[in-house]
Amino acid sequence: MTAINALRTSTSGLNAQAQKLAGISNNIANSSTVGYKRVDTQFESLVLEGTSSGATALAGTAAHNRVEISKVGQVQSTGIDTDIAVNGNGFLVVNEESASGGKYLATRAGSFRPDANGNLVNAAGYYLQGVQLGADGLPVGNMGDNNLESLTTVNISNTSVASSPTTQMTFWANLPSAETAYASPPPDENSFVSSVDYYDALGTSQTLTYRFTPVVPATTGTDNTNQWILQVFDSATGSSTEATGTDHLVGSVQLEFWPASAGANLAGTLKSVSDDTTTYTSDGTGASTTAASTTVLDPATWGQSGTTDAKGLYDPKTGKLTLKVGAGTTGLGTTTDLPISIGPLDSISGVTQLAGSYTPVKVEKDGSAFGLLERVSVQDDGKVIATFSNGQSRAIYQLKLAVFPNADGLNPVRGDAYEMSREAGAVRLLTAGEGAAGTTSGGALESSNVDIGTELTNLIETQRAYSSNASVVRTADQMLEEATNLKR
């Protein structure tokens, strides 16, 4: 190798080490950048010519910077609901424009915040993309799962309120068995009353009032009747101010329970009853009167008798009493069927008559009142969950993760995002946690994959290599100077 070649080779070394230094400086500068992927510098030797005998003409080295896209960083919790980190394989899909008319990009920089219009946008100005879900939890639209055009910008201001009507209710209570014995005066008819709120189609809170009245014998020395009258009153039906006013009555059925002699498996549960009439006192004065609604109905037609004022339809197999509620102040408005589970016959699951006090043991209902959006969070499966002030929550978007055969083949662009390229392979959109896709973590971010200790070590090595190449340049220069001085 001549001195000229040595000079050129060392110069290429200086350029290569300078390029590596640029990558190191960029890594150190972005050591705290969310989702940043470090630059790794690789070197290759250059040969101008070579022969089969091994003679070569060396020409130095060249440096190539590669971004370590597939190398993940540490996931750290931030406590901010709209921050998103990807655990494992895959990228969040973003768009340069909020209207999804721009270029789709992949990123793992998940520091998203709502803008003035409610669109989730990260620190680099890219808009988060997802599949919009309807109130039923199903995707809005019909496009394929692997189609980028099926994605839309995640917007949280379009889901500001929510309400849903009550469509089912459960009311189980234990009725004190001693109350169906003879008593003078008998128990007041309002001794065993409970109220349960429900929601109509507009999200307005209404109230059902349950009143249990024991059927007591007319004379002393008679066995307990083990019978009760259940009346249900609806605040959305009728206009009287009293909750148990007759114009509010929407349900009226008679219940009979198995006595203790029926054995442990039946005692205290609802039983089939015979067709007769009983008497009970409703005015609290001790006078026994026969009430029209006390006709004991056949189990197959409870609540359907045309000869009594019984209301509601009871199904002894399912144990549900279906009432028509919401008839308005006149009682002639549009009603809604509301099935209420009070328990099937011969079952401990439902209304019972056992020793002890009157106790509602299970009260459940669905539906919700009017509510405002309070927060948005992201689950492990990529669902964006909206939580409302009424305590209800539902999924409003499904995030898809972009998965590539060769993620390192993506083209880096500004803002720690990547363009999809032929070298990366065809993109697949997968639900988080399925197949090759990783999971998503809400309230967390992926930190830079840069290790400061490694970069400082590389910095020292680069400095030494640069200095060594510079020494070769000085030596080659001295040799050329000596050759020039030979003619003197």
Short mmCIF file of C-alpha atoms in Angstrom, two decimals:
data_model
loop_
_atom_site.label_atom_id
_atom_site.label_comp_id
_atom_site.label_asym_id
_atom_site.label_seq_id
_atom_site.Cartn_x
_atom_site.Cartn_y
_atom_site.Cartn_z
CA MET A 1 0.00 0.00 0.00
CA THR A 2 1.40 3.38 -0.94
CA ALA A 3 1.35 6.38 1.32
CA ILE A 4 -1.30 7.91 -0.91
CA ASN A 5 -3.54 4.84 -0.44
CA ALA A 6 -2.88 4.92 3.31
CA LEU A 7 -3.92 8.57 3.35
CA ARG A 8 -7.11 7.82 1.47
CA THR A 9 -7.90 4.79 3.66
CA SER A 10 -7.46 6.73 6.89
CA THR A 11 -9.58 9.55 5.51
CA SER A 12 -12.40 7.06 4.89
CA GLY A 13 -11.90 5.88 8.47
CA LEU A 14 -12.24 9.43 9.73
CA ASN A 15 -15.46 9.88 7.75
CA ALA A 16 -16.86 6.56 8.98
CA GLN A 17 -16.10 7.32 12.63
CA ALA A 18 -17.62 10.78 12.21
CA GLN A 19 -20.79 9.14 10.90
CA LYS A 20 -20.83 6.78 13.88
CA LEU A 21 -20.34 9.75 16.17
CA ALA A 22 -23.39 11.39 14.60
CA GLY A 23 -25.45 8.30 15.41
CA ILE A 24 -24.17 8.19 18.99
CA SER A 25 -24.95 11.86 19.51
CA ASN A 26 -28.46 11.32 18.15
CA ASN A 27 -28.97 8.38 20.50
CA ILE A 28 -27.82 10.32 23.53
CA ALA A 29 -29.95 13.33 22.57
CA ASN A 30 -33.06 11.10 22.30
CA SER A 31 -32.42 8.91 25.33
CA SER A 32 -35.59 10.36 26.92
CA THR A 33 -37.71 10.49 23.76
CA VAL A 34 -40.83 8.29 23.95
CA GLY A 35 -40.71 5.43 21.46
CA TYR A 36 -37.30 6.39 20.05
CA LYS A 37 -35.29 3.59 18.42
CA ARG A 38 -31.50 3.83 18.65
CA VAL A 39 -29.22 4.13 15.63
CA ASP A 40 -26.64 1.37 15.29
CA THR A 41 -23.62 1.98 13.02
CA GLN A 42 -22.20 -0.91 11.03
CA PHE A 43 -18.91 -0.82 9.07
CA GLU A 44 -17.85 -2.55 5.88
CA SER A 45 -14.41 -2.74 4.25
CA LEU A 46 -13.93 -1.38 0.75
CA VAL A 47 -11.78 -3.12 -1.87
CA LEU A 48 -10.95 -1.46 -5.17
CA GLU A 49 -9.71 -4.62 -6.84
CA GLY A 50 -8.68 -8.15 -5.99
CA THR A 51 -7.06 -11.16 -7.67
CA SER A 52 -7.25 -14.90 -7.25
CA SER A 53 -3.73 -14.86 -5.80
CA GLY A 54 -4.94 -12.70 -2.91
CA ALA A 55 -3.44 -9.44 -4.06
CA THR A 56 -5.81 -6.58 -3.24
CA ALA A 57 -6.01 -2.85 -3.43
CA LEU A 58 -7.68 -1.69 -0.21
CA ALA A 59 -9.74 1.47 -0.13
CA GLY A 60 -10.73 1.83 3.51
CA THR A 61 -14.14 1.53 5.14
CA ALA A 62 -17.70 2.80 4.88
CA ALA A 63 -20.28 3.25 7.66
CA HIS A 64 -23.99 2.46 7.48
CA ASN A 65 -26.48 3.65 10.11
CA ARG A 66 -29.37 1.31 10.86
CA VAL A 67 -32.33 2.05 13.13
CA GLU A 68 -33.06 -0.76 15.60
CA ILE A 69 -36.83 -0.61 15.05
CA SER A 70 -37.62 -4.11 16.29
CA LYS A 71 -35.74 -3.65 19.57
CA VAL A 72 -38.30 -2.69 22.23
CA GLY A 73 -37.84 -0.23 25.05
CA GLN A 74 -38.98 -0.46 28.64
CA VAL A 75 -42.68 0.20 29.35
CA GLN A 76 -43.20 2.74 32.10
CA SER A 77 -46.43 3.76 33.80
CA THR A 78 -47.48 7.39 33.46
CA GLY A 79 -50.94 7.43 35.07
CA ILE A 80 -52.38 9.32 32.09
CA ASP A 81 -55.26 7.30 30.62
CA THR A 82 -54.69 8.27 26.99
CA ASP A 83 -51.02 7.24 26.97
CA ILE A 84 -50.60 3.91 25.14
CA ALA A 85 -47.69 1.48 25.12
CA VAL A 86 -47.37 -1.68 23.01
CA ASN A 87 -46.11 -4.75 24.83
CA GLY A 88 -44.43 -7.03 22.32
CA ASN A 89 -44.84 -7.04 18.56
CA GLY A 90 -46.75 -4.45 16.57
CA PHE A 91 -47.18 -0.72 16.01
CA LEU A 92 -49.98 1.76 16.60
CA VAL A 93 -51.45 3.12 13.38
CA VAL A 94 -51.51 6.91 13.02
CA ASN A 95 -52.36 9.36 10.29
CA GLU A 96 -50.83 12.67 9.33
CA GLU A 97 -54.30 14.26 9.15
CA SER A 98 -57.30 14.07 11.46
CA ALA A 99 -59.66 13.41 8.56
CA SER A 100 -57.72 10.22 7.71
CA GLY A 101 -56.96 11.68 4.28
CA GLY A 102 -53.23 11.79 4.86
CA LYS A 103 -50.58 9.11 4.92
CA TYR A 104 -50.90 6.17 7.30
CA LEU A 105 -47.82 5.60 9.45
CA ALA A 106 -46.73 3.16 12.16
CA THR A 107 -45.42 4.29 15.53
CA ARG A 108 -44.80 3.19 19.08
CA ALA A 109 -44.78 6.75 20.42
CA GLY A 110 -48.09 6.63 22.27
CA SER A 111 -48.25 9.95 24.14
CA PHE A 112 -51.74 10.86 22.92
CA ARG A 113 -53.86 13.78 24.10
CA PRO A 114 -57.21 15.12 22.84
CA ASP A 115 -56.99 18.23 20.69
CA ALA A 116 -59.59 21.02 20.57
CA ASN A 117 -61.91 18.79 18.54
CA GLY A 118 -61.49 15.71 20.72
CA ASN A 119 -59.13 13.87 18.34
CA LEU A 120 -56.34 11.90 20.04
CA VAL A 121 -53.01 13.21 18.73
CA ASN A 122 -49.48 12.46 19.92
CA ALA A 123 -46.58 14.83 20.57
CA ALA A 124 -45.41 14.58 16.95
CA GLY A 125 -48.84 15.65 15.62
CA TYR A 126 -49.98 12.23 14.39
CA TYR A 127 -53.61 11.17 14.89
CA LEU A 128 -54.42 7.78 16.45
CA GLN A 129 -56.43 5.43 14.22
CA GLY A 130 -58.92 2.75 15.26
CA VAL A 131 -62.13 0.96 14.29
CA GLN A 132 -65.19 2.84 15.54
CA LEU A 133 -67.64 0.76 17.58
CA GLY A 134 -71.38 1.32 17.89
CA ALA A 135 -73.47 1.23 21.07
CA ASP A 136 -73.83 -2.54 20.54
CA GLY A 137 -70.05 -2.98 20.63
CA LEU A 138 -69.85 -3.96 16.95
CA PRO A 139 -67.77 -2.16 14.31
CA VAL A 140 -69.44 0.69 12.47
CA GLY A 141 -69.18 -0.07 8.75
CA ASN A 142 -68.48 -3.24 6.82
CA MET A 143 -64.86 -3.03 5.70
CA GLY A 144 -62.34 -5.80 6.22
CA ASP A 145 -60.21 -6.02 9.33
CA ASN A 146 -56.98 -5.81 7.32
CA ASN A 147 -58.00 -2.70 5.43
CA LEU A 148 -56.37 0.59 6.46
CA GLU A 149 -59.37 2.41 5.03
CA SER A 150 -61.57 0.83 7.72
CA LEU A 151 -59.72 2.91 10.33
CA THR A 152 -60.78 6.33 11.48
CA THR A 153 -59.33 8.92 13.83
CA VAL A 154 -60.14 8.19 17.47
CA ASN A 155 -62.36 11.02 18.68
CA ILE A 156 -63.67 11.16 22.25
CA SER A 157 -65.90 14.23 21.93
CA ASN A 158 -68.40 12.36 19.73
CA THR A 159 -69.34 10.22 22.72
CA SER A 160 -70.25 12.75 25.37
CA VAL A 161 -73.47 11.31 26.81
CA ALA A 162 -75.05 7.91 27.34
CA SER A 163 -78.24 6.43 28.81
CA SER A 164 -80.04 3.13 28.49
CA PRO A 165 -83.47 1.98 29.71
CA THR A 166 -83.96 -0.75 32.28
CA THR A 167 -84.92 -3.97 30.49
CA GLN A 168 -84.82 -6.44 33.40
CA MET A 169 -84.88 -6.43 37.17
CA THR A 170 -84.45 -8.89 40.04
CA PHE A 171 -86.17 -8.46 43.39
CA TRP A 172 -85.81 -11.21 45.98
CA ALA A 173 -86.85 -10.74 49.58
CA ASN A 174 -87.43 -12.87 52.65
CA LEU A 175 -90.88 -12.47 54.19
CA PRO A 176 -91.21 -13.23 57.92
CA SER A 177 -93.18 -16.48 58.30
CA ALA A 178 -94.73 -15.44 61.62
CA GLU A 179 -96.63 -12.55 60.03
CA THR A 180 -99.26 -14.80 58.35
CA ALA A 181 -100.62 -15.93 61.75
CA TYR A 182 -103.75 -14.50 63.33
CA ALA A 183 -103.18 -11.02 64.75
CA SER A 184 -105.51 -8.37 66.14
CA PRO A 185 -104.98 -5.79 64.95
CA PRO A 186 -103.23 -7.29 61.89
CA PRO A 187 -100.00 -5.79 60.52
CA ASP A 188 -100.30 -2.46 58.77
CA GLU A 189 -100.37 -2.91 55.01
CA ASN A 190 -97.30 -0.64 54.63
CA SER A 191 -95.13 -2.63 57.05
CA PHE A 192 -93.21 -4.44 54.33
CA VAL A 193 -92.40 -1.96 51.56
CA SER A 194 -89.31 -1.46 49.39
CA SER A 195 -88.56 0.93 46.53
CA VAL A 196 -86.25 0.30 43.56
CA ASP A 197 -85.33 2.88 40.93
CA TYR A 198 -85.32 2.06 37.21
CA TYR A 199 -84.70 4.07 34.04
CA ASP A 200 -87.14 4.77 31.24
CA ALA A 201 -86.31 5.15 27.54
CA LEU A 202 -85.19 8.78 28.07
CA GLY A 203 -82.87 7.88 30.93
CA THR A 204 -85.22 9.40 33.52
CA SER A 205 -85.13 7.75 36.92
CA GLN A 206 -88.48 6.18 37.90
CA THR A 207 -89.43 4.11 40.95
CA LEU A 208 -91.11 0.77 41.50
CA THR A 209 -92.53 0.32 44.99
CA TYR A 210 -92.98 -3.26 46.21
CA ARG A 211 -95.57 -3.82 48.95
CA PHE A 212 -96.03 -7.22 50.58
CA THR A 213 -99.19 -7.62 52.67
CA PRO A 214 -99.62 -10.80 54.74
CA VAL A 215 -102.92 -12.69 54.45
CA VAL A 216 -103.98 -13.40 58.07
CA PRO A 217 -106.70 -15.79 59.31
CA ALA A 218 -110.01 -14.21 60.25
CA THR A 219 -110.22 -16.05 63.59
CA THR A 220 -107.81 -17.09 66.29
CA GLY A 221 -106.68 -20.70 66.56
CA THR A 222 -106.31 -21.06 62.78
CA ASP A 223 -103.09 -22.18 61.11
CA ASN A 224 -100.90 -19.66 59.38
CA THR A 225 -102.03 -18.96 55.84
CA ASN A 226 -98.46 -18.70 54.46
CA GLN A 227 -99.95 -16.33 51.88
CA TRP A 228 -99.01 -12.80 50.89
CA ILE A 229 -100.29 -10.20 48.45
CA LEU A 230 -97.55 -8.64 46.31
CA GLN A 231 -98.44 -5.26 44.83
CA VAL A 232 -96.08 -3.25 42.63
CA PHE A 233 -96.58 0.49 42.09
CA ASP A 234 -94.96 2.49 39.28
CA SER A 235 -94.14 6.18 39.70
CA ALA A 236 -94.37 6.62 35.90
CA THR A 237 -97.98 5.40 35.92
CA GLY A 238 -100.73 7.51 37.50
CA SER A 239 -100.63 10.96 39.00
CA SER A 240 -101.29 10.66 42.75
CA THR A 241 -98.66 11.96 45.13
CA GLU A 242 -98.70 8.84 47.28
CA ALA A 243 -96.24 6.20 46.06
CA THR A 244 -98.73 3.41 46.76
CA GLY A 245 -101.74 5.19 45.29
CA THR A 246 -104.13 2.90 43.43
CA ASP A 247 -103.51 4.69 40.11
CA HIS A 248 -99.83 3.68 40.37
CA LEU A 249 -100.66 -0.05 40.67
CA VAL A 250 -99.12 -2.09 37.82
CA GLY A 251 -98.68 -5.50 39.50
CA SER A 252 -100.89 -7.49 41.86
CA VAL A 253 -100.44 -11.22 42.53
CA GLN A 254 -100.94 -13.53 45.47
CA LEU A 255 -98.06 -15.66 46.73
CA GLU A 256 -98.30 -18.82 48.82
CA PHE A 257 -95.35 -20.59 50.42
CA TRP A 258 -94.78 -24.16 51.51
CA PRO A 259 -95.09 -24.61 55.30
CA ALA A 260 -92.43 -26.17 57.54
CA SER A 261 -94.13 -29.57 57.20
CA ALA A 262 -93.09 -29.68 53.52
CA GLY A 263 -89.52 -30.47 54.52
CA ALA A 264 -86.16 -28.71 54.22
CA ASN A 265 -86.10 -28.64 50.41
CA LEU A 266 -89.51 -26.96 49.99
CA ALA A 267 -90.32 -25.12 53.22
CA GLY A 268 -90.48 -21.37 52.67
CA THR A 269 -90.49 -21.53 48.85
CA LEU A 270 -93.26 -20.52 46.44
CA LYS A 271 -95.86 -23.26 45.89
CA SER A 272 -98.82 -24.00 43.65
CA VAL A 273 -102.05 -22.82 45.33
CA SER A 274 -105.70 -23.82 45.13
CA ASP A 275 -108.48 -21.68 43.76
CA ASP A 276 -110.31 -20.12 46.69
CA THR A 277 -110.70 -16.75 48.40
CA THR A 278 -109.06 -15.53 51.54
CA THR A 279 -109.53 -12.50 53.71
CA TYR A 280 -107.09 -9.98 55.00
CA THR A 281 -107.27 -6.62 56.67
CA SER A 282 -105.91 -3.67 54.76
CA ASP A 283 -107.08 -0.70 56.84
CA GLY A 284 -105.22 -1.56 60.05
CA THR A 285 -108.35 -1.45 62.20
CA GLY A 286 -108.70 -5.20 62.73
CA ALA A 287 -111.79 -5.58 60.55
CA SER A 288 -111.47 -8.46 58.06
CA THR A 289 -112.53 -7.74 54.54
CA THR A 290 -112.49 -9.73 51.32
CA ALA A 291 -110.39 -8.01 48.69
CA ALA A 292 -110.91 -8.60 45.00
CA SER A 293 -107.19 -8.98 44.39
CA THR A 294 -106.89 -11.82 46.90
CA THR A 295 -108.43 -14.43 44.62
CA VAL A 296 -105.76 -17.09 44.47
CA LEU A 297 -104.76 -17.49 40.85
CA ASP A 298 -103.80 -20.71 39.14
CA PRO A 299 -99.98 -20.83 38.71
CA ALA A 300 -100.29 -21.12 34.95
CA THR A 301 -102.32 -17.91 34.70
CA TRP A 302 -101.12 -15.79 37.60
CA GLY A 303 -101.67 -12.19 36.71
CA GLN A 304 -104.02 -12.94 33.80
CA SER A 305 -107.36 -13.50 35.56
CA GLY A 306 -110.18 -11.46 34.05
CA THR A 307 -112.30 -11.71 37.17
CA THR A 308 -109.92 -9.96 39.52
CA ASP A 309 -107.82 -6.80 39.49
CA ALA A 310 -104.65 -8.87 39.33
CA LYS A 311 -102.02 -7.31 37.09
CA GLY A 312 -98.84 -8.63 35.55
CA LEU A 313 -97.92 -11.89 33.88
CA TYR A 314 -96.05 -14.47 35.94
CA ASP A 315 -94.14 -17.35 34.36
CA PRO A 316 -93.71 -20.11 36.99
CA LYS A 317 -90.86 -21.74 35.02
CA THR A 318 -88.63 -18.69 34.70
CA GLY A 319 -89.91 -17.01 37.84
CA LYS A 320 -90.39 -13.69 36.08
CA LEU A 321 -93.29 -11.33 36.66
CA THR A 322 -93.71 -9.10 33.59
CA LEU A 323 -95.29 -5.71 34.25
CA LYS A 324 -96.35 -2.90 31.95
CA VAL A 325 -94.73 0.28 33.21
CA GLY A 326 -94.60 3.91 32.11
CA ALA A 327 -98.28 4.45 31.25
CA GLY A 328 -98.12 8.15 32.15
CA THR A 329 -100.38 10.25 34.36
CA THR A 330 -103.59 9.07 32.68
CA GLY A 331 -102.56 5.43 32.64
CA LEU A 332 -103.31 5.28 28.91
CA GLY A 333 -99.91 6.15 27.50
CA THR A 334 -97.37 3.92 25.80
CA THR A 335 -96.18 1.20 28.16
CA THR A 336 -93.03 -0.90 28.26
CA ASP A 337 -92.80 -4.51 29.35
CA LEU A 338 -90.46 -4.93 32.31
CA PRO A 339 -89.73 -8.52 33.42
CA ILE A 340 -88.95 -8.81 37.13
CA SER A 341 -87.43 -11.98 38.53
CA ILE A 342 -89.17 -12.95 41.78
CA GLY A 343 -88.21 -16.66 41.56
CA PRO A 344 -89.74 -19.86 40.16
CA LEU A 345 -91.96 -22.27 42.10
CA ASP A 346 -90.40 -24.65 44.63
CA SER A 347 -87.06 -22.85 44.52
CA ILE A 348 -85.03 -21.10 47.19
CA SER A 349 -83.82 -18.72 44.46
CA GLY A 350 -86.41 -15.97 44.72
CA VAL A 351 -88.88 -14.58 47.22
CA THR A 352 -88.99 -16.78 50.32
CA GLN A 353 -90.93 -16.99 53.59
CA LEU A 354 -88.57 -17.99 56.36
CA ALA A 355 -88.05 -17.08 60.01
CA GLY A 356 -86.57 -13.68 60.67
CA SER A 357 -87.36 -10.15 59.58
CA TYR A 358 -88.37 -8.69 56.24
CA THR A 359 -85.16 -8.39 54.23
CA PRO A 360 -84.60 -7.63 50.52
CA VAL A 361 -81.81 -10.12 49.73
CA LYS A 362 -81.14 -9.47 46.04
CA VAL A 363 -81.97 -6.33 44.11
CA GLU A 364 -80.48 -5.95 40.64
CA LYS A 365 -81.32 -4.04 37.49
CA ASP A 366 -79.72 -2.94 34.25
CA GLY A 367 -79.98 0.42 32.50
CA SER A 368 -78.51 3.79 33.31
CA ALA A 369 -79.50 7.40 33.69
CA PHE A 370 -78.20 10.29 31.59
CA GLY A 371 -74.44 10.56 31.99
CA LEU A 372 -71.57 12.73 30.74
CA LEU A 373 -68.22 11.38 29.57
CA GLU A 374 -65.73 11.42 32.45
CA ARG A 375 -62.69 9.52 31.21
CA VAL A 376 -61.29 7.38 28.42
CA SER A 377 -58.98 4.43 28.99
CA VAL A 378 -57.35 1.68 26.91
CA GLN A 379 -57.51 -2.02 27.74
CA ASP A 380 -54.99 -4.77 27.01
CA ASP A 381 -56.96 -5.91 23.95
CA GLY A 382 -56.84 -2.45 22.38
CA LYS A 383 -60.39 -1.41 23.22
CA VAL A 384 -60.86 2.28 23.99
CA ILE A 385 -63.33 2.42 26.90
CA ALA A 386 -65.48 5.46 27.67
CA THR A 387 -66.66 5.84 31.27
CA PHE A 388 -69.61 8.09 32.07
CA SER A 389 -70.75 9.99 35.16
CA ASN A 390 -73.63 7.55 35.63
CA GLY A 391 -71.18 4.72 36.29
CA GLN A 392 -71.69 3.10 32.89
CA SER A 393 -68.88 2.32 30.47
CA ARG A 394 -68.63 0.93 26.96
CA ALA A 395 -66.08 0.38 24.21
CA ILE A 396 -66.09 3.15 21.59
CA TYR A 397 -63.07 2.15 19.45
CA GLN A 398 -61.00 -0.94 18.76
CA LEU A 399 -57.33 -0.24 18.14
CA LYS A 400 -55.54 -2.41 15.58
CA LEU A 401 -51.81 -3.14 15.73
CA ALA A 402 -49.81 -3.08 12.51
CA VAL A 403 -47.56 -6.15 12.21
CA PHE A 404 -44.81 -6.50 9.55
CA PRO A 405 -42.71 -9.50 8.45
CA ASN A 406 -39.59 -7.32 8.67
CA ALA A 407 -40.16 -4.33 10.94
CA ASP A 408 -36.54 -3.21 10.55
CA GLY A 409 -37.28 -2.56 6.88
CA LEU A 410 -39.62 0.34 7.67
CA ASN A 411 -38.55 3.83 6.63
CA PRO A 412 -38.06 6.17 9.61
CA VAL A 413 -39.67 9.62 9.37
CA ARG A 414 -39.89 12.51 11.79
CA GLY A 415 -41.66 12.11 15.11
CA ASP A 416 -40.55 8.49 15.71
CA ALA A 417 -42.92 7.17 13.06
CA TYR A 418 -42.28 4.85 10.15
CA GLU A 419 -43.43 4.66 6.58
CA MET A 420 -44.60 1.31 5.28
CA SER A 421 -42.20 -0.02 2.65
CA ARG A 422 -41.65 -2.99 0.36
CA GLU A 423 -38.67 -4.08 2.46
CA ALA A 424 -40.88 -4.30 5.55
CA GLY A 425 -43.40 -6.58 3.82
CA ALA A 426 -47.17 -6.43 3.65
CA VAL A 427 -48.84 -4.92 6.71
CA ARG A 428 -51.34 -6.95 8.73
CA LEU A 429 -53.81 -5.29 11.09
CA LEU A 430 -54.40 -7.48 14.14
CA THR A 431 -56.39 -7.08 17.34
CA ALA A 432 -54.06 -6.58 20.30
CA GLY A 433 -53.28 -9.84 22.02
CA GLU A 434 -54.23 -12.03 19.05
CA GLY A 435 -51.83 -13.97 16.86
CA ALA A 436 -48.46 -12.30 16.42
CA ALA A 437 -49.64 -8.98 17.88
CA GLY A 438 -48.65 -7.84 21.34
CA THR A 439 -50.95 -6.21 23.87
CA THR A 440 -51.64 -2.57 24.66
CA SER A 441 -51.14 -0.87 28.02
CA GLY A 442 -53.17 2.22 28.82
CA GLY A 443 -51.61 4.82 31.09
CA ALA A 444 -48.09 3.78 30.03
CA LEU A 445 -45.43 4.66 27.48
CA GLU A 446 -42.55 2.82 25.86
CA SER A 447 -39.32 4.60 26.66
CA SER A 448 -36.34 4.95 24.33
CA ASN A 449 -34.36 1.74 23.77
CA VAL A 450 -31.10 3.69 24.21
CA ASP A 451 -28.73 2.60 26.99
CA ILE A 452 -26.65 5.60 28.08
CA GLY A 453 -23.81 3.43 29.43
CA THR A 454 -23.45 1.66 26.10
CA GLU A 455 -23.51 4.93 24.18
CA LEU A 456 -20.81 6.50 26.37
CA THR A 457 -18.64 3.41 25.90
CA ASN A 458 -19.16 3.63 22.14
CA LEU A 459 -18.32 7.33 22.32
CA ILE A 460 -14.92 6.58 23.88
CA GLU A 461 -14.21 3.85 21.32
CA THR A 462 -15.16 6.16 18.48
CA GLN A 463 -12.98 8.92 19.82
CA ARG A 464 -9.99 6.55 20.03
CA ALA A 465 -10.63 5.16 16.54
CA TYR A 466 -10.92 8.67 15.11
CA SER A 467 -7.70 9.70 16.82
CA SER A 468 -5.93 6.60 15.47
CA ASN A 469 -7.07 7.33 11.94
CA ALA A 470 -5.87 10.90 12.36
CA SER A 471 -2.47 9.57 13.44
CA VAL A 472 -2.26 7.49 10.26
CA VAL A 473 -3.09 10.60 8.22
CA ARG A 474 -0.27 12.50 9.93
CA THR A 475 2.14 9.60 9.39
CA ALA A 476 1.22 9.30 5.70
CA ASP A 477 1.68 13.05 5.34
CA GLN A 478 5.12 12.81 6.91
CA MET A 479 6.05 9.96 4.54
CA LEU A 480 4.94 11.98 1.54
CA GLU A 481 6.93 14.93 2.82
CA GLU A 482 10.05 12.76 3.12
CA ALA A 483 9.53 11.48 -0.43
CA THR A 484 9.23 15.06 -1.64
CA ASN A 485 12.47 16.00 0.11
CA LEU A 486 14.43 13.27 -1.70
CA LYS A 487 14.91 15.43 -4.81
CA ARG A 488 16.57 18.16 -2.89
#
